[in-house]
mmCIF file of C-alpha atoms in Angstrom:
data_model
loop_
_atom_site.group_PDB
_atom_site.id
_atom_site.type_symbol
_atom_site.label_atom_id
_atom_site.label_comp_id
_atom_site.label_asym_id
_atom_site.label_seq_id
_atom_site.Cartn_x
_atom_site.Cartn_y
_atom_site.Cartn_z
ATOM 1 C CA ASP U 1 -16.392 -4.126 -0.713
ATOM 2 C CA THR U 2 -13.889 -3.143 -3.420
ATOM 3 C CA GLU U 3 -10.939 -4.937 -2.004
ATOM 4 C CA VAL U 4 -8.651 -7.768 -2.968
ATOM 5 C CA THR U 5 -6.952 -9.249 0.063
ATOM 6 C CA GLN U 6 -3.826 -11.364 0.105
ATOM 7 C CA THR U 7 -2.236 -13.452 2.825
ATOM 8 C CA PRO U 8 0.388 -13.645 4.092
ATOM 9 C CA LYS U 9 1.935 -10.195 3.630
ATOM 10 C CA HIS U 10 5.432 -11.602 3.923
ATOM 11 C CA LEU U 11 6.745 -15.126 3.481
ATOM 12 C CA VAL U 12 10.227 -16.527 3.895
ATOM 13 C CA MET U 13 10.778 -20.088 2.775
ATOM 14 C CA GLY U 14 13.560 -22.497 2.062
ATOM 15 C CA MET U 15 14.026 -24.178 -1.277
ATOM 16 C CA THR U 16 12.602 -27.459 0.008
ATOM 17 C CA ASN U 17 9.511 -25.975 1.647
ATOM 18 C CA LYS U 18 5.914 -26.112 0.462
ATOM 19 C CA LYS U 19 3.809 -23.027 1.066
ATOM 20 C CA SER U 20 0.697 -21.375 -0.314
ATOM 21 C CA LEU U 21 -0.362 -17.840 -1.079
ATOM 22 C CA LYS U 22 -3.987 -16.888 -0.746
ATOM 23 C CA CYS U 23 -6.076 -14.264 -2.491
ATOM 24 C CA GLU U 24 -9.695 -13.351 -1.852
ATOM 25 C CA GLN U 25 -12.242 -10.963 -3.332
ATOM 26 C CA HIS U 26 -15.947 -10.462 -2.692
ATOM 27 C CA MET U 27 -16.768 -8.152 -5.579
ATOM 28 C CA GLY U 28 -18.415 -10.844 -7.681
ATOM 29 C CA HIS U 29 -15.522 -10.806 -10.123
ATOM 30 C CA ARG U 30 -15.161 -13.881 -12.298
ATOM 31 C CA ALA U 31 -11.612 -13.335 -13.563
ATOM 32 C CA MET U 32 -8.634 -13.628 -11.241
ATOM 33 C CA TYR U 33 -4.942 -13.209 -11.940
ATOM 34 C CA TRP U 34 -1.534 -13.956 -10.473
ATOM 35 C CA TYR U 35 1.376 -11.636 -11.269
ATOM 36 C CA LYS U 36 5.011 -11.680 -10.239
ATOM 37 C CA GLN U 37 6.717 -8.331 -9.697
ATOM 38 C CA LYS U 38 10.397 -7.697 -9.153
ATOM 39 C CA ALA U 39 11.544 -4.441 -7.556
ATOM 40 C CA LYS U 40 11.056 -1.369 -9.774
ATOM 41 C CA LYS U 41 9.734 -3.545 -12.587
ATOM 42 C CA PRO U 42 6.230 -3.973 -14.014
ATOM 43 C CA PRO U 43 4.082 -6.927 -12.993
ATOM 44 C CA GLU U 44 4.531 -10.050 -15.121
ATOM 45 C CA LEU U 45 1.424 -12.108 -15.744
ATOM 46 C CA MET U 46 1.618 -15.700 -14.516
ATOM 47 C CA PHE U 47 -1.892 -17.170 -14.572
ATOM 48 C CA VAL U 48 -5.454 -16.148 -15.382
ATOM 49 C CA TYR U 49 -8.595 -17.867 -14.154
ATOM 50 C CA SER U 50 -11.938 -17.222 -15.791
ATOM 51 C CA TYR U 51 -15.044 -18.650 -14.121
ATOM 52 C CA GLU U 52 -12.829 -20.835 -11.946
ATOM 53 C CA LYS U 53 -11.074 -22.385 -14.939
ATOM 54 C CA LEU U 54 -7.463 -21.790 -15.841
ATOM 55 C CA SER U 55 -7.511 -19.825 -19.080
ATOM 56 C CA ILE U 56 -3.940 -18.525 -19.341
ATOM 57 C CA ASN U 57 -0.671 -20.023 -18.124
ATOM 58 C CA GLU U 58 2.265 -17.889 -19.199
ATOM 59 C CA SER U 59 4.653 -20.857 -19.331
ATOM 60 C CA VAL U 60 5.205 -20.682 -15.602
ATOM 61 C CA PRO U 61 7.450 -23.394 -14.087
ATOM 62 C CA SER U 62 5.565 -26.245 -12.464
ATOM 63 C CA ARG U 63 6.941 -25.350 -9.037
ATOM 64 C CA PHE U 64 4.129 -22.767 -9.078
ATOM 65 C CA SER U 65 0.712 -24.387 -8.975
ATOM 66 C CA PRO U 66 -2.440 -22.237 -9.065
ATOM 67 C CA GLU U 67 -5.815 -23.252 -7.737
ATOM 68 C CA CYS U 68 -9.220 -21.586 -7.835
ATOM 69 C CA PRO U 69 -11.492 -23.415 -5.356
ATOM 70 C CA ASN U 70 -14.394 -21.001 -5.903
ATOM 71 C CA SER U 71 -15.187 -17.684 -7.526
ATOM 72 C CA SER U 72 -13.907 -15.668 -4.556
ATOM 73 C CA LEU U 73 -10.705 -17.481 -3.780
ATOM 74 C CA LEU U 74 -7.406 -17.974 -5.587
ATOM 75 C CA ASN U 75 -4.414 -19.864 -4.270
ATOM 76 C CA LEU U 76 -0.850 -20.193 -5.458
ATOM 77 C CA HIS U 77 0.935 -23.306 -4.199
ATOM 78 C CA LEU U 78 4.691 -23.088 -4.028
ATOM 79 C CA HIS U 79 7.114 -26.005 -3.958
ATOM 80 C CA ALA U 80 10.868 -26.300 -4.439
ATOM 81 C CA LEU U 81 11.308 -22.653 -5.305
ATOM 82 C CA GLN U 82 14.575 -21.043 -6.287
ATOM 83 C CA PRO U 83 16.120 -17.841 -4.855
ATOM 84 C CA GLU U 84 15.334 -16.065 -8.136
ATOM 85 C CA ASP U 85 11.642 -16.622 -7.417
ATOM 86 C CA SER U 86 11.898 -14.052 -4.628
ATOM 87 C CA ALA U 87 9.514 -11.255 -5.600
ATOM 88 C CA LEU U 88 6.239 -9.532 -4.822
ATOM 89 C CA TYR U 89 3.342 -11.747 -5.876
ATOM 90 C CA LEU U 90 0.255 -9.792 -6.801
ATOM 91 C CA CYS U 91 -3.262 -11.050 -7.151
ATOM 92 C CA ALA U 92 -5.844 -9.155 -9.172
ATOM 93 C CA SER U 93 -9.460 -9.587 -10.159
ATOM 94 C CA SER U 94 -11.834 -8.138 -12.723
ATOM 95 C CA LEU U 95 -15.484 -8.528 -13.636
ATOM 96 C CA GLY U 96 -14.842 -10.993 -16.419
ATOM 97 C CA LEU U 97 -12.773 -11.712 -19.468
ATOM 98 C CA ALA U 98 -15.160 -12.154 -22.364
ATOM 99 C CA GLY U 99 -15.291 -8.980 -24.466
ATOM 100 C CA ALA U 100 -14.434 -6.854 -21.480
ATOM 101 C CA MET U 101 -11.289 -4.964 -22.382
ATOM 102 C CA TYR U 102 -12.460 -1.968 -20.365
ATOM 103 C CA ASN U 103 -12.759 -3.908 -17.117
ATOM 104 C CA GLU U 104 -10.507 -2.532 -14.453
ATOM 105 C CA GLN U 105 -8.261 -4.977 -12.694
ATOM 106 C CA PHE U 106 -8.301 -4.533 -8.935
ATOM 107 C CA PHE U 107 -4.990 -5.442 -7.359
ATOM 108 C CA GLY U 108 -4.249 -6.821 -3.926
ATOM 109 C CA PRO U 109 -1.379 -5.516 -1.778
ATOM 110 C CA GLY U 110 0.782 -8.502 -2.643
ATOM 111 C CA THR U 111 2.793 -11.105 -0.783
ATOM 112 C CA ARG U 112 6.503 -10.392 -0.517
ATOM 113 C CA LEU U 113 8.213 -13.733 -0.932
ATOM 114 C CA THR U 114 11.814 -14.442 -0.037
ATOM 115 C CA VAL U 115 13.343 -17.791 -0.977
ATOM 116 C CA LEU U 116 16.483 -18.688 0.905
ATOM 117 C CA ALA Y 1 2.418 -8.531 -30.133
ATOM 118 C CA GLN Y 2 1.709 -5.334 -28.310
ATOM 119 C CA THR Y 3 4.455 -3.322 -26.656
ATOM 120 C CA VAL Y 4 4.278 -0.374 -24.289
ATOM 121 C CA THR Y 5 7.195 2.017 -23.839
ATOM 122 C CA GLN Y 6 7.717 4.470 -21.006
ATOM 123 C CA SER Y 7 10.890 6.368 -21.753
ATOM 124 C CA GLN Y 8 11.177 8.254 -18.438
ATOM 125 C CA PRO Y 9 12.490 5.958 -15.685
ATOM 126 C CA GLU Y 10 12.262 8.700 -13.042
ATOM 127 C CA MET Y 11 10.779 12.166 -12.771
ATOM 128 C CA SER Y 12 10.479 14.827 -10.098
ATOM 129 C CA VAL Y 13 8.012 17.669 -9.686
ATOM 130 C CA GLN Y 14 7.424 20.360 -7.104
ATOM 131 C CA GLU Y 15 4.246 20.241 -5.113
ATOM 132 C CA ALA Y 16 1.383 22.131 -6.828
ATOM 133 C CA GLU Y 17 3.080 22.019 -10.225
ATOM 134 C CA THR Y 18 2.103 20.051 -13.320
ATOM 135 C CA VAL Y 19 3.945 17.049 -14.674
ATOM 136 C CA THR Y 20 3.466 14.896 -17.773
ATOM 137 C CA LEU Y 21 4.430 11.242 -17.997
ATOM 138 C CA SER Y 22 5.006 9.804 -21.461
ATOM 139 C CA CYS Y 23 3.836 6.515 -22.913
ATOM 140 C CA THR Y 24 3.919 5.118 -26.413
ATOM 141 C CA TYR Y 25 2.624 1.787 -27.595
ATOM 142 C CA ASP Y 26 2.621 -0.388 -30.642
ATOM 143 C CA THR Y 27 -0.284 -2.457 -31.837
ATOM 144 C CA SER Y 28 -2.072 -3.496 -35.001
ATOM 145 C CA GLU Y 29 -5.430 -3.621 -33.225
ATOM 146 C CA ASN Y 30 -8.105 -0.993 -33.814
ATOM 147 C CA ASN Y 31 -10.068 -1.568 -30.630
ATOM 148 C CA TYR Y 32 -8.273 -1.501 -27.318
ATOM 149 C CA TYR Y 33 -8.051 0.241 -23.968
ATOM 150 C CA LEU Y 34 -5.194 2.136 -22.404
ATOM 151 C CA PHE Y 35 -4.717 2.541 -18.677
ATOM 152 C CA TRP Y 36 -2.543 4.381 -16.222
ATOM 153 C CA TYR Y 37 -1.978 2.560 -12.946
ATOM 154 C CA LYS Y 38 -0.340 4.039 -9.854
ATOM 155 C CA GLN Y 39 1.663 1.969 -7.362
ATOM 156 C CA PRO Y 40 2.642 3.980 -4.264
ATOM 157 C CA PRO Y 41 5.589 2.718 -2.187
ATOM 158 C CA SER Y 42 4.532 -0.441 -0.331
ATOM 159 C CA ARG Y 43 0.900 0.108 -1.260
ATOM 160 C CA GLN Y 44 -1.604 -1.372 -3.650
ATOM 161 C CA MET Y 45 -1.657 -0.681 -7.357
ATOM 162 C CA ILE Y 46 -4.718 1.341 -8.296
ATOM 163 C CA LEU Y 47 -6.231 2.511 -11.539
ATOM 164 C CA VAL Y 48 -5.758 6.211 -12.234
ATOM 165 C CA ILE Y 49 -7.471 6.616 -15.565
ATOM 166 C CA ARG Y 50 -8.525 4.654 -18.653
ATOM 167 C CA GLN Y 51 -9.075 5.554 -22.304
ATOM 168 C CA GLU Y 52 -10.939 3.672 -25.014
ATOM 169 C CA ALA Y 53 -9.236 3.777 -28.392
ATOM 170 C CA TYR Y 54 -12.470 4.607 -30.216
ATOM 171 C CA LYS Y 55 -13.135 7.694 -28.118
ATOM 172 C CA GLN Y 56 -11.511 10.823 -29.447
ATOM 173 C CA GLN Y 57 -12.168 12.799 -26.299
ATOM 174 C CA ASN Y 58 -9.349 12.608 -23.800
ATOM 175 C CA ALA Y 59 -10.247 11.061 -20.460
ATOM 176 C CA THR Y 60 -10.034 13.137 -17.291
ATOM 177 C CA GLU Y 61 -10.318 12.213 -13.611
ATOM 178 C CA ASN Y 62 -10.043 15.232 -11.336
ATOM 179 C CA ARG Y 63 -6.366 16.316 -11.447
ATOM 180 C CA PHE Y 64 -5.440 13.554 -13.887
ATOM 181 C CA SER Y 65 -5.903 13.811 -17.635
ATOM 182 C CA VAL Y 66 -4.528 12.086 -20.678
ATOM 183 C CA ASN Y 67 -3.387 13.230 -24.082
ATOM 184 C CA PHE Y 68 -4.350 10.368 -26.373
ATOM 185 C CA GLN Y 69 -2.945 10.586 -29.888
ATOM 186 C CA LYS Y 70 -4.128 7.435 -31.649
ATOM 187 C CA ALA Y 71 -2.295 7.980 -34.918
ATOM 188 C CA ALA Y 72 0.951 8.617 -33.087
ATOM 189 C CA LYS Y 73 0.208 5.764 -30.631
ATOM 190 C CA SER Y 74 0.911 8.052 -27.751
ATOM 191 C CA PHE Y 75 -0.862 8.135 -24.375
ATOM 192 C CA SER Y 76 0.616 10.620 -21.924
ATOM 193 C CA LEU Y 77 -0.632 11.336 -18.395
ATOM 194 C CA LYS Y 78 -0.815 14.866 -17.057
ATOM 195 C CA ILE Y 79 -1.005 15.413 -13.317
ATOM 196 C CA SER Y 80 -2.050 18.917 -12.322
ATOM 197 C CA ASP Y 81 -1.534 20.504 -8.901
ATOM 198 C CA SER Y 82 0.804 17.671 -7.868
ATOM 199 C CA GLN Y 83 0.467 16.473 -4.293
ATOM 200 C CA LEU Y 84 2.867 14.569 -2.059
ATOM 201 C CA GLY Y 85 0.506 11.603 -2.217
ATOM 202 C CA ASP Y 86 1.084 11.385 -5.970
ATOM 203 C CA THR Y 87 4.572 10.022 -5.286
ATOM 204 C CA ALA Y 88 4.473 6.550 -6.802
ATOM 205 C CA MET Y 89 5.492 4.293 -9.656
ATOM 206 C CA TYR Y 90 3.199 4.907 -12.631
ATOM 207 C CA PHE Y 91 2.574 2.188 -15.176
ATOM 208 C CA CYS Y 92 1.049 2.688 -18.588
ATOM 209 C CA ALA Y 93 -0.820 -0.414 -19.739
ATOM 210 C CA PHE Y 94 -2.505 -1.701 -22.895
ATOM 211 C CA ARG Y 95 -5.370 -4.141 -23.119
ATOM 212 C CA GLY Y 96 -6.566 -5.499 -26.429
ATOM 213 C CA PRO Y 97 -8.809 -8.351 -27.539
ATOM 214 C CA GLY Y 98 -6.404 -10.897 -26.067
ATOM 215 C CA ASN Y 99 -7.408 -9.639 -22.641
ATOM 216 C CA LYS Y 100 -3.901 -9.522 -21.276
ATOM 217 C CA LEU Y 101 -2.771 -6.318 -19.639
ATOM 218 C CA VAL Y 102 0.581 -5.318 -21.149
ATOM 219 C CA PHE Y 103 2.541 -2.967 -18.901
ATOM 220 C CA GLY Y 104 5.234 -0.453 -19.693
ATOM 221 C CA ALA Y 105 8.443 -0.413 -17.658
ATOM 222 C CA GLY Y 106 7.086 2.262 -15.335
ATOM 223 C CA THR Y 107 8.032 5.792 -14.314
ATOM 224 C CA ILE Y 108 8.945 6.648 -10.728
ATOM 225 C CA LEU Y 109 7.447 10.034 -9.881
ATOM 226 C CA ARG Y 110 8.662 11.963 -6.858
ATOM 227 C CA VAL Y 111 6.702 14.986 -5.672
ATOM 228 C CA LYS Y 112 8.865 17.366 -3.653
ATOM 229 C CA SER Y 113 7.668 19.811 -1.023
#
């Protein structure tokens, strides 16, 4: 299984809603990532988890709250988002972080989020 | 801080022809990896090819090859025998000791029949 899955595929939410994005992988990877991608732009790193611990937070607003319940699962909790947060949210995973520059990141298909 | 520059926002190529996508980067690191990722329309981003900075030999993967010029900090991607399925956004990316993947702005490649 060389797949990263993400649910839901599409999400429309109001600015007062609370929702969650889910990401799953069963490749035994110990590093997991959240990226935000606007149309025709490169992915922007948001968070990195290494061995279920948050290792990088790219100064993301607190209305985005990541969670890594176990080594296979990564969540992104959303609350009080703004219309400018509308984007494709990508999850990725890789074998590990420590000394592993060559490790390929496997990307999920993304969740297309629209904030009204 | 590392930067990655892709100076071609869009390119087109005829099916079966060869096309080269450009990428330059800036870093003070000696050890790093360079990647080309492909993101087809509405589909997952996948790795096309990777190159270790310490390896002088250019990486190749079937129809995809790179021209890695370390001194010039250049890392171009050559696609031979272009196919319709190669139509995608291509991102050049850098990964150094900090472990972050730094992406270029991307190049949209359209393969025409």
